[in-house]
Tab-separated table of C-alpha atoms in Angstrom:
chain	number	residue	atom	x	y	z
A	1	UNK	CA	165.664	85.877	105.552
A	2	UNK	CA	164.052	82.494	104.966
A	3	UNK	CA	166.904	80.300	106.219
A	4	UNK	CA	167.188	81.802	109.744
A	5	UNK	CA	163.393	81.713	110.015
A	6	UNK	CA	163.303	77.977	109.137
A	7	UNK	CA	166.113	77.323	111.609
A	8	UNK	CA	164.249	79.114	114.393
A	9	UNK	CA	160.866	77.645	113.597
A	10	UNK	CA	161.901	74.032	113.073
A	11	UNK	CA	165.414	73.185	114.206
A	12	UNK	CA	165.314	74.875	117.603
A	13	UNK	CA	162.165	73.025	118.765
A	14	UNK	CA	163.490	69.771	117.260
A	15	UNK	CA	166.792	70.189	119.114
A	16	UNK	CA	165.064	71.010	122.404
A	17	UNK	CA	162.500	68.221	122.196
A	18	UNK	CA	165.021	65.643	120.979
A	19	UNK	CA	167.403	66.669	123.768
A	20	UNK	CA	164.820	66.380	126.519
A	21	UNK	CA	163.335	63.113	125.220
A	22	UNK	CA	166.784	61.618	124.624
A	23	UNK	CA	167.875	62.604	128.132
A	24	UNK	CA	164.854	60.813	129.583
A	25	UNK	CA	165.852	57.444	128.069
A	26	UNK	CA	168.581	56.775	130.636
A	27	UNK	CA	170.006	59.852	132.353
A	28	UNK	CA	167.131	61.897	133.777
A	29	UNK	CA	164.315	61.444	134.879
A	30	UNK	CA	163.200	58.196	133.161
A	31	UNK	CA	159.506	59.082	133.392
A	32	UNK	CA	159.075	57.615	129.888
A	33	UNK	CA	158.347	60.808	128.002
A	34	UNK	CA	160.918	59.206	125.712
A	35	UNK	CA	158.518	56.439	124.658
A	36	UNK	CA	157.501	56.829	120.991
A	37	UNK	CA	153.804	57.139	121.779
A	38	UNK	CA	154.613	60.226	123.885
A	39	UNK	CA	157.515	61.893	122.105
A	40	UNK	CA	156.208	61.475	118.543
A	41	UNK	CA	152.795	62.788	119.603
A	42	UNK	CA	154.322	65.810	121.326
A	43	UNK	CA	156.534	66.522	118.288
A	44	UNK	CA	153.523	66.165	115.990
A	45	UNK	CA	151.512	68.506	118.213
A	46	UNK	CA	154.366	71.006	118.174
A	47	UNK	CA	154.121	71.108	114.391
A	48	UNK	CA	150.326	71.363	114.445
A	49	UNK	CA	149.430	67.723	113.742
A	50	UNK	CA	148.973	65.754	116.978
A	51	UNK	CA	146.919	62.959	115.366
A	52	UNK	CA	149.602	62.357	112.743
A	53	UNK	CA	152.232	62.365	115.505
A	54	UNK	CA	150.194	59.863	117.517
A	55	UNK	CA	149.708	57.549	114.526
A	56	UNK	CA	153.461	57.590	113.971
A	57	UNK	CA	154.164	57.174	117.702
A	58	UNK	CA	151.791	54.214	117.982
A	59	UNK	CA	153.535	52.497	115.060
A	60	UNK	CA	156.984	53.073	116.570
A	61	UNK	CA	155.710	51.985	119.993
A	62	UNK	CA	154.882	48.595	118.433
A	63	UNK	CA	158.535	48.302	117.400
A	64	UNK	CA	159.848	49.586	120.725
A	65	UNK	CA	157.980	46.794	122.521
A	66	UNK	CA	160.487	44.409	121.008
A	67	UNK	CA	163.624	45.986	122.497
A	68	UNK	CA	163.411	46.243	126.258
A	69	UNK	CA	166.061	48.480	127.881
A	70	UNK	CA	167.367	45.673	130.063
A	71	UNK	CA	170.688	46.010	131.859
A	72	UNK	CA	173.813	47.363	130.200
A	73	UNK	CA	172.897	46.050	126.741
A	74	UNK	CA	172.875	48.315	123.675
A	75	UNK	CA	169.319	49.163	122.720
A	76	UNK	CA	167.647	51.561	120.305
A	77	UNK	CA	167.270	55.132	121.572
A	78	UNK	CA	163.630	55.876	120.781
A	79	UNK	CA	163.379	59.279	122.523
A	80	UNK	CA	165.042	61.669	120.084
A	81	UNK	CA	164.265	59.320	117.161
A	82	UNK	CA	160.529	59.579	117.822
A	83	UNK	CA	160.706	63.373	117.955
A	84	UNK	CA	162.198	63.423	114.456
A	85	UNK	CA	159.700	60.810	113.226
A	86	UNK	CA	156.737	62.697	114.733
A	87	UNK	CA	157.882	65.942	113.102
A	88	UNK	CA	158.213	64.240	109.702
A	89	UNK	CA	154.790	62.596	110.078
A	90	UNK	CA	153.301	66.021	110.817
A	91	UNK	CA	154.489	67.513	107.529
A	92	UNK	CA	151.532	68.259	105.308
A	93	UNK	CA	149.027	66.947	107.877
A	94	UNK	CA	146.285	68.988	109.500
A	95	UNK	CA	145.448	69.038	113.220
A	96	UNK	CA	143.000	66.153	112.887
A	97	UNK	CA	144.320	64.193	109.914
A	98	UNK	CA	146.467	61.063	109.753
A	99	UNK	CA	149.941	61.410	108.176
A	100	UNK	CA	150.199	61.565	104.394
A	101	UNK	CA	151.276	58.190	102.936
A	102	UNK	CA	154.819	59.120	101.892
A	103	UNK	CA	155.409	60.953	105.179
A	104	UNK	CA	154.097	57.993	107.175
A	105	UNK	CA	156.543	55.536	105.587
A	106	UNK	CA	159.420	57.991	105.747
A	107	UNK	CA	158.692	58.834	109.402
A	108	UNK	CA	158.821	55.171	110.396
A	109	UNK	CA	161.992	54.521	108.382
A	110	UNK	CA	163.691	57.631	109.774
A	111	UNK	CA	162.496	56.766	113.292
A	112	UNK	CA	163.965	53.260	113.119
A	113	UNK	CA	167.222	54.483	111.579
A	114	UNK	CA	167.658	57.310	114.086
A	115	UNK	CA	166.868	55.013	117.017
A	116	UNK	CA	169.511	52.557	115.797
A	117	UNK	CA	172.142	55.291	115.395
A	118	UNK	CA	170.999	56.713	118.738
A	119	UNK	CA	171.809	53.386	120.395
A	120	UNK	CA	175.375	53.690	119.153
A	121	UNK	CA	175.656	57.323	120.269
A	122	UNK	CA	174.702	56.171	123.768
A	123	UNK	CA	177.563	53.669	123.726
A	124	UNK	CA	179.945	56.453	122.669
A	125	UNK	CA	178.549	58.713	125.392
A	126	UNK	CA	179.202	56.057	128.027
A	127	UNK	CA	182.780	55.731	126.793
A	128	UNK	CA	183.148	59.520	126.859
A	129	UNK	CA	181.910	59.665	130.463
A	130	UNK	CA	184.308	56.853	131.403
A	131	UNK	CA	187.223	58.730	129.832
A	132	UNK	CA	186.142	61.918	131.640
A	133	UNK	CA	185.937	59.980	134.924
A	134	UNK	CA	189.236	58.139	134.502
A	135	UNK	CA	191.612	61.015	135.419
A	136	UNK	CA	189.329	61.823	138.342
A	137	UNK	CA	189.263	58.365	139.944
A	138	UNK	CA	191.764	59.431	142.604
A	139	UNK	CA	189.540	62.342	143.592
A	140	UNK	CA	186.532	60.007	143.698
A	141	UNK	CA	188.501	57.595	145.888
A	142	UNK	CA	189.281	60.513	148.181
A	143	UNK	CA	185.578	61.370	148.520
A	144	UNK	CA	185.605	64.754	146.779
A	145	UNK	CA	182.020	66.001	146.709
A	146	UNK	CA	182.568	68.346	143.752
A	147	UNK	CA	183.984	65.528	141.645
A	148	UNK	CA	180.977	63.304	142.335
A	149	UNK	CA	178.491	66.061	141.506
A	150	UNK	CA	180.580	67.318	138.569
A	151	UNK	CA	180.703	63.894	136.947
A	152	UNK	CA	176.949	63.562	137.271
A	153	UNK	CA	176.343	67.013	135.734
A	154	UNK	CA	178.846	66.350	132.931
A	155	UNK	CA	177.123	63.077	132.026
A	156	UNK	CA	173.660	64.618	131.862
A	157	UNK	CA	174.840	67.678	129.921
A	158	UNK	CA	176.682	65.499	127.404
A	159	UNK	CA	173.594	63.295	127.006
A	160	UNK	CA	171.382	66.334	126.403
A	161	UNK	CA	173.829	67.613	123.766
A	162	UNK	CA	174.090	64.145	122.183
A	163	UNK	CA	170.332	63.803	121.815
A	164	UNK	CA	169.877	67.371	120.514
A	165	UNK	CA	172.582	66.960	117.872
A	166	UNK	CA	171.208	63.577	116.870
A	167	UNK	CA	167.750	65.113	116.447
A	168	UNK	CA	169.057	67.906	114.210
A	169	UNK	CA	171.358	65.595	112.242
A	170	UNK	CA	168.466	63.253	111.490
A	171	UNK	CA	165.827	65.911	110.851
A	172	UNK	CA	167.656	68.000	108.212
A	173	UNK	CA	168.136	65.222	105.612
A	174	UNK	CA	164.809	63.580	106.517
A	175	UNK	CA	162.950	66.843	105.989
A	176	UNK	CA	164.531	67.335	102.540
A	177	UNK	CA	163.770	63.712	101.623
A	178	UNK	CA	160.207	64.177	102.819
A	179	UNK	CA	159.511	66.959	100.303
A	180	UNK	CA	161.110	64.942	97.486
A	181	UNK	CA	159.294	61.682	98.278
A	182	UNK	CA	155.965	63.532	98.528
A	183	UNK	CA	156.378	64.620	94.890
A	184	UNK	CA	157.392	61.174	93.622
A	185	UNK	CA	155.156	58.887	95.713
A	186	UNK	CA	152.922	56.762	93.495
A	187	UNK	CA	151.257	54.146	95.724
A	188	UNK	CA	147.813	55.036	97.070
A	189	UNK	CA	147.050	55.888	100.675
A	190	UNK	CA	145.343	52.578	101.603
A	191	UNK	CA	148.041	50.117	100.516
A	192	UNK	CA	150.754	52.366	101.976
A	193	UNK	CA	149.105	52.414	105.389
A	194	UNK	CA	148.478	48.670	105.134
A	195	UNK	CA	152.187	47.993	104.529
A	196	UNK	CA	153.232	50.064	107.553
A	197	UNK	CA	150.583	48.694	109.896
A	198	UNK	CA	150.962	45.035	108.917
A	199	UNK	CA	154.707	45.276	109.588
A	200	UNK	CA	154.609	47.030	112.938
A	201	UNK	CA	151.580	45.110	114.263
A	202	UNK	CA	153.344	41.824	113.429
A	203	UNK	CA	156.400	42.962	115.404
A	204	UNK	CA	154.214	43.922	118.374
A	205	UNK	CA	152.347	40.605	118.292
A	206	UNK	CA	155.623	38.658	118.128
A	207	UNK	CA	157.036	40.784	120.971
A	208	UNK	CA	154.060	40.080	123.261
A	209	UNK	CA	154.231	36.392	122.333
A	210	UNK	CA	157.948	36.188	123.152
A	211	UNK	CA	158.162	38.598	126.108
A	212	UNK	CA	155.663	36.851	128.366
A	213	UNK	CA	156.417	33.251	127.415
A	214	UNK	CA	157.798	32.480	130.888
A	215	UNK	CA	154.446	33.234	132.559
A	216	UNK	CA	152.100	30.296	132.286
A	217	UNK	CA	148.843	30.936	130.453
A	218	UNK	CA	149.795	34.307	128.953
A	219	UNK	CA	149.976	33.037	125.384
A	220	UNK	CA	146.476	31.550	125.606
A	221	UNK	CA	145.203	34.795	127.162
A	222	UNK	CA	146.842	36.769	124.361
A	223	UNK	CA	145.308	34.616	121.607
A	224	UNK	CA	141.871	34.673	123.253
A	225	UNK	CA	141.879	38.454	123.677
A	226	UNK	CA	143.201	38.849	120.121
A	227	UNK	CA	140.207	36.851	118.888
A	228	UNK	CA	137.828	38.956	121.015
A	229	UNK	CA	139.439	42.191	119.794
A	230	UNK	CA	139.255	41.151	116.148
A	231	UNK	CA	135.605	40.127	116.556
A	232	UNK	CA	134.739	43.446	118.179
A	233	UNK	CA	136.433	45.334	115.341
A	234	UNK	CA	134.591	43.194	112.772
A	235	UNK	CA	131.301	43.939	114.504
A	236	UNK	CA	132.130	47.648	114.356
A	237	UNK	CA	132.100	48.156	118.128
B	1	UNK	CA	167.416	62.017	148.025
B	2	UNK	CA	164.287	60.960	146.103
B	3	UNK	CA	164.786	63.787	143.588
B	4	UNK	CA	168.467	62.910	143.196
B	5	UNK	CA	167.430	59.298	142.517
B	6	UNK	CA	165.819	60.499	139.277
B	7	UNK	CA	169.328	61.346	138.036
B	8	UNK	CA	171.010	58.202	139.349
B	9	UNK	CA	172.108	57.141	135.862
B	10	UNK	CA	173.304	60.627	134.866
B	11	UNK	CA	176.936	59.510	134.634
B	12	UNK	CA	176.355	55.836	133.738
B	13	UNK	CA	179.496	54.429	132.100
B	14	UNK	CA	181.241	51.117	131.500
B	15	UNK	CA	183.817	51.695	134.236
B	16	UNK	CA	181.777	52.642	137.306
B	17	UNK	CA	178.313	51.741	135.945
B	18	UNK	CA	175.953	53.717	138.229
B	19	UNK	CA	178.489	53.831	141.092
B	20	UNK	CA	178.971	57.589	140.928
B	21	UNK	CA	175.190	57.965	140.848
B	22	UNK	CA	174.897	56.054	144.130
B	23	UNK	CA	177.425	58.422	145.703
B	24	UNK	CA	175.506	61.397	144.292
B	25	UNK	CA	172.198	60.141	145.769
B	26	UNK	CA	173.567	59.109	149.177
B	27	UNK	CA	175.549	62.338	149.634
B	28	UNK	CA	172.823	64.411	151.385
B	29	UNK	CA	172.508	61.755	154.121
B	30	UNK	CA	176.279	61.626	154.613
B	31	UNK	CA	176.286	65.280	155.690
B	32	UNK	CA	174.912	63.998	159.030
B	33	UNK	CA	178.194	62.244	159.771
B	34	UNK	CA	180.476	63.762	162.444
B	35	UNK	CA	182.366	66.765	161.062
B	36	UNK	CA	179.894	67.339	158.211
B	37	UNK	CA	181.120	67.732	154.624
B	38	UNK	CA	184.633	68.627	155.795
B	39	UNK	CA	185.004	65.611	158.076
B	40	UNK	CA	186.990	62.441	157.347
B	41	UNK	CA	183.971	60.118	157.917
B	42	UNK	CA	182.045	62.014	155.199
B	43	UNK	CA	184.891	61.747	152.680
B	44	UNK	CA	185.527	58.069	153.392
B	45	UNK	CA	181.833	57.234	153.130
B	46	UNK	CA	181.398	59.204	149.885
B	47	UNK	CA	184.425	57.440	148.398
B	48	UNK	CA	182.967	54.020	149.323
B	49	UNK	CA	179.584	54.855	147.833
B	50	UNK	CA	180.969	56.259	144.565
B	51	UNK	CA	182.719	53.020	143.603
B	52	UNK	CA	181.423	50.524	141.006
B	53	UNK	CA	177.761	49.568	141.398
B	54	UNK	CA	174.954	48.450	139.164
B	55	UNK	CA	171.259	47.800	139.737
B	56	UNK	CA	167.897	48.617	138.267
B	57	UNK	CA	167.536	52.422	138.484
B	58	UNK	CA	164.100	52.351	140.157
B	59	UNK	CA	165.038	49.703	142.728
B	60	UNK	CA	168.464	51.236	143.403
B	61	UNK	CA	166.576	53.279	146.013
B	62	UNK	CA	166.610	50.180	148.243
B	63	UNK	CA	170.412	50.191	148.119
B	64	UNK	CA	170.614	53.964	148.538
B	65	UNK	CA	168.354	53.976	151.596
B	66	UNK	CA	170.091	50.986	153.169
B	67	UNK	CA	173.611	52.275	152.464
B	68	UNK	CA	172.755	55.761	153.721
B	69	UNK	CA	171.375	54.249	156.918
B	70	UNK	CA	174.424	52.034	157.387
B	71	UNK	CA	176.787	54.977	156.894
B	72	UNK	CA	174.826	57.239	159.240
B	73	UNK	CA	174.747	54.436	161.851
B	74	UNK	CA	178.523	54.118	161.332
B	75	UNK	CA	178.473	50.404	160.567
B	76	UNK	CA	182.041	49.062	160.031
B	77	UNK	CA	183.193	49.903	156.471
B	78	UNK	CA	184.102	46.300	155.597
B	79	UNK	CA	180.489	45.204	156.259
B	80	UNK	CA	179.112	48.058	154.171
B	81	UNK	CA	181.368	47.169	151.234
B	82	UNK	CA	180.399	43.453	151.408
B	83	UNK	CA	176.709	44.350	151.623
B	84	UNK	CA	177.009	46.789	148.703
B	85	UNK	CA	178.605	44.144	146.490
B	86	UNK	CA	175.974	41.557	147.390
B	87	UNK	CA	173.063	43.879	146.493
B	88	UNK	CA	174.016	44.474	142.828
B	89	UNK	CA	172.709	41.252	141.274
B	90	UNK	CA	169.308	40.845	142.970
B	91	UNK	CA	168.269	44.500	142.523
B	92	UNK	CA	169.066	44.358	138.816
B	93	UNK	CA	167.241	41.097	138.159
B	94	UNK	CA	164.117	41.904	140.192
B	95	UNK	CA	163.815	45.417	138.731
B	96	UNK	CA	164.285	44.280	135.137
B	97	UNK	CA	161.605	41.599	135.545
B	98	UNK	CA	159.110	43.916	137.223
B	99	UNK	CA	159.604	47.196	135.349
B	100	UNK	CA	161.243	46.680	131.955
B	101	UNK	CA	159.714	43.287	131.174
B	102	UNK	CA	156.250	43.769	132.715
B	103	UNK	CA	155.123	47.251	133.805
B	104	UNK	CA	156.505	49.230	130.858
B	105	UNK	CA	155.154	46.915	128.104
B	106	UNK	CA	151.810	46.709	129.919
B	107	UNK	CA	151.515	50.514	129.949
B	108	UNK	CA	152.634	50.744	126.303
B	109	UNK	CA	149.962	48.256	125.285
B	110	UNK	CA	147.385	50.221	127.273
B	111	UNK	CA	148.376	53.339	125.312
B	112	UNK	CA	147.953	51.408	122.052
B	113	UNK	CA	144.521	50.220	123.192
B	114	UNK	CA	143.459	53.788	123.986
B	115	UNK	CA	144.746	54.905	120.571
B	116	UNK	CA	142.717	52.105	118.961
B	117	UNK	CA	139.598	53.116	120.883
B	118	UNK	CA	139.818	56.600	119.396
B	119	UNK	CA	141.014	58.517	122.465
B	120	UNK	CA	142.510	61.928	121.593
B	121	UNK	CA	146.304	62.300	121.268
B	122	UNK	CA	146.554	64.238	124.527
B	123	UNK	CA	144.319	61.685	126.259
B	124	UNK	CA	146.568	58.806	125.160
B	125	UNK	CA	149.749	60.592	126.220
B	126	UNK	CA	148.319	61.741	129.570
B	127	UNK	CA	146.885	58.304	130.386
B	128	UNK	CA	150.146	56.545	129.586
B	129	UNK	CA	152.258	58.971	131.603
B	130	UNK	CA	149.924	59.011	134.619
B	131	UNK	CA	149.454	55.222	134.809
B	132	UNK	CA	153.127	54.446	134.218
B	133	UNK	CA	154.416	57.038	136.652
B	134	UNK	CA	152.034	56.151	139.458
B	135	UNK	CA	153.732	52.750	139.491
B	136	UNK	CA	157.149	54.267	138.865
B	137	UNK	CA	157.095	56.797	141.700
B	138	UNK	CA	155.379	54.442	144.165
B	139	UNK	CA	158.173	51.944	143.541
B	140	UNK	CA	160.948	54.524	143.897
B	141	UNK	CA	159.425	55.975	147.068
B	142	UNK	CA	158.821	52.556	148.639
B	143	UNK	CA	162.352	51.399	147.755
B	144	UNK	CA	164.020	54.403	149.362
B	145	UNK	CA	161.885	54.216	152.505
B	146	UNK	CA	162.279	50.435	152.846
B	147	UNK	CA	166.046	50.745	152.401
B	148	UNK	CA	166.312	53.439	155.068
B	149	UNK	CA	163.993	51.548	157.441
B	150	UNK	CA	165.671	48.128	157.151
B	151	UNK	CA	169.305	49.202	156.720
B	152	UNK	CA	171.558	46.197	156.186
B	153	UNK	CA	168.575	43.837	156.715
B	154	UNK	CA	166.976	45.159	153.524
B	155	UNK	CA	167.136	41.739	151.828
B	156	UNK	CA	163.816	40.931	153.532
B	157	UNK	CA	162.184	43.779	151.562
B	158	UNK	CA	163.033	41.948	148.337
B	159	UNK	CA	160.476	39.347	149.384
B	160	UNK	CA	157.664	41.908	149.026
B	161	UNK	CA	154.699	40.302	147.194
B	162	UNK	CA	154.698	42.974	144.463
B	163	UNK	CA	158.326	42.214	143.611
B	164	UNK	CA	157.813	38.466	143.812
B	165	UNK	CA	154.436	38.020	142.112
B	166	UNK	CA	153.915	41.390	140.364
B	167	UNK	CA	155.546	40.405	137.050
B	168	UNK	CA	153.277	37.352	136.744
B	169	UNK	CA	150.028	39.292	137.218
B	170	UNK	CA	151.137	42.310	135.232
B	171	UNK	CA	152.278	39.995	132.424
B	172	UNK	CA	148.829	38.416	132.228
B	173	UNK	CA	147.100	41.795	132.165
B	174	UNK	CA	149.545	42.945	129.477
B	175	UNK	CA	148.812	39.873	127.353
B	176	UNK	CA	145.061	40.561	127.485
B	177	UNK	CA	145.587	44.276	126.836
B	178	UNK	CA	147.899	43.489	123.922
B	179	UNK	CA	145.406	41.082	122.383
B	180	UNK	CA	142.666	43.700	122.510
B	181	UNK	CA	144.931	46.611	121.542
B	182	UNK	CA	146.427	45.294	118.318
B	183	UNK	CA	143.214	44.841	116.276
B	184	UNK	CA	141.768	48.167	117.453
B	185	UNK	CA	145.014	50.104	116.959
B	186	UNK	CA	145.644	48.578	113.520
B	187	UNK	CA	142.061	49.321	112.477
B	188	UNK	CA	142.318	52.964	113.514
B	189	UNK	CA	145.748	53.415	111.928
B	190	UNK	CA	144.599	52.158	108.526
B	191	UNK	CA	141.753	54.634	108.645
B	192	UNK	CA	138.853	52.415	109.760
B	193	UNK	CA	136.391	50.848	107.353
B	194	UNK	CA	134.657	47.451	107.229
B	195	UNK	CA	136.896	44.536	108.183
B	196	UNK	CA	135.864	42.697	105.013
B	197	UNK	CA	136.902	45.546	102.696
B	198	UNK	CA	140.218	44.951	100.835
B	199	UNK	CA	142.707	46.938	102.950
B	200	UNK	CA	141.625	45.818	106.456
B	201	UNK	CA	141.259	42.256	105.171
B	202	UNK	CA	144.779	42.319	103.723
B	203	UNK	CA	146.188	43.646	107.012
B	204	UNK	CA	144.330	41.020	109.054
B	205	UNK	CA	145.711	38.236	106.842
B	206	UNK	CA	149.300	39.497	106.383
B	207	UNK	CA	149.901	40.574	110.007
B	208	UNK	CA	149.518	37.113	111.632
B	209	UNK	CA	151.639	35.528	108.898
B	210	UNK	CA	154.429	38.065	109.431
B	211	UNK	CA	154.122	37.654	113.205
B	212	UNK	CA	154.435	33.894	112.842
B	213	UNK	CA	157.585	34.326	110.745
B	214	UNK	CA	159.063	36.689	113.350
B	215	UNK	CA	158.262	34.303	116.199
B	216	UNK	CA	159.919	31.435	114.341
B	217	UNK	CA	162.932	33.607	113.495
B	218	UNK	CA	163.199	34.822	117.101
B	219	UNK	CA	166.838	35.467	117.982
B	220	UNK	CA	167.954	35.442	114.338
B	221	UNK	CA	166.445	38.727	113.104
B	222	UNK	CA	164.960	41.636	115.002
B	223	UNK	CA	161.473	42.724	113.972
B	224	UNK	CA	162.427	46.394	113.605
B	225	UNK	CA	165.143	45.431	111.145
B	226	UNK	CA	162.692	43.378	109.079
B	227	UNK	CA	160.215	46.292	109.047
B	228	UNK	CA	162.986	48.673	108.030
B	229	UNK	CA	163.962	46.520	105.030
B	230	UNK	CA	160.309	46.027	104.066
B	231	UNK	CA	159.478	49.729	104.176
B	232	UNK	CA	162.654	50.846	102.384
B	233	UNK	CA	161.889	48.388	99.567
B	234	UNK	CA	158.265	49.579	99.517
B	235	UNK	CA	159.299	53.254	99.383
B	236	UNK	CA	161.848	52.655	96.612
B	237	UNK	CA	159.236	50.797	94.558
B	238	UNK	CA	156.786	53.649	95.059
B	239	UNK	CA	159.142	56.448	94.013
B	240	UNK	CA	160.986	54.788	91.104
B	241	UNK	CA	158.241	52.834	89.324
């Protein structure tokens, strides 16, 4: 019985991890286990390749720097997306190796796509909670304790389910695509990594440049430390 | 109440925002009101506190502490409602500036620096979570205590030096950390090697050019979208050529 075994071995952990990491984004407890550098690494470790998960998480973290979860705006949901990306990056990697080239690109693409869809699912969740709350507004206005607690529990449960389902829905096609792209990938490891890293590092650099522009001197500090960092790397420190 | 504050946004929605969450967090304190959970004061107070409210989730503790204190001290309801409305804006703005725009990116960049320096996956994750959450929980704990201590005079707590000047200093540290992190992290992610060998050299030339384009296109295209298009095109070229 191969199918049930695959479901147990892969989909159950994906659903659990994606649910927990997705819940952390807004609902509970916001300790930032949902950040890509954490959730992709944990997912990678779960599938036996923590270094590959970390490499994927670091790349997605560069992108996540750009979208700060400020206020009631719609922003990408990186928690469950990074779990899926970390699991894809781990495919075919060993405990100490970086992701394979096709898996690296696919993991980043799937991570970005899932985070974008995840942002929309959070909007739908908020509407769902509002529609659940609407018939209960009179009870809330009357100070019913069970209604207050019930609404809170409903919201968190729905968010957990949302993130779990999103994780599974993204992982199944991504996993199939991963096997196919592995067979058909033709570009070598070095240029593939270079394409991924140049893109995400540029986004991170632009994010730092833009995010701290209001604080005097930060851009000069950033450029100076960038020069120092590049020199240290060139010197092989 | 501190543990409940972790779930303050559990029922966040476009109608009440985090209003129900405030009621949920304040509720344990309201049990002290005359008559307990079955009394009219408890029900009226819980109804007031579960109405529309929005703030930064970490700094909402200031409001929760202050509102709980006001309710327990049986301040006139009209004053509590006015105070509650007035708190929304400042708590959101101060929290966003301090946490989302300064502390979180600073900790993310620290994690990237550690990754670039070759720290193990578990070391990077543990360092990020410990550093971030020391700040996170100190802020939540301080906010709740300050709110309870000051009650309706909690506005003075918003003048705390960390809230006023923290974003500036954290922003500068983040800029330095980011500048150091990016070359090291990029170098590790491409698999190391001499900077003057073809791949690292290509990355160190293309990255600043792309970053410059993104800075100039700021507000017109998001970086993640540009990376998505770039990588999809790259992947299609690789599999169909």
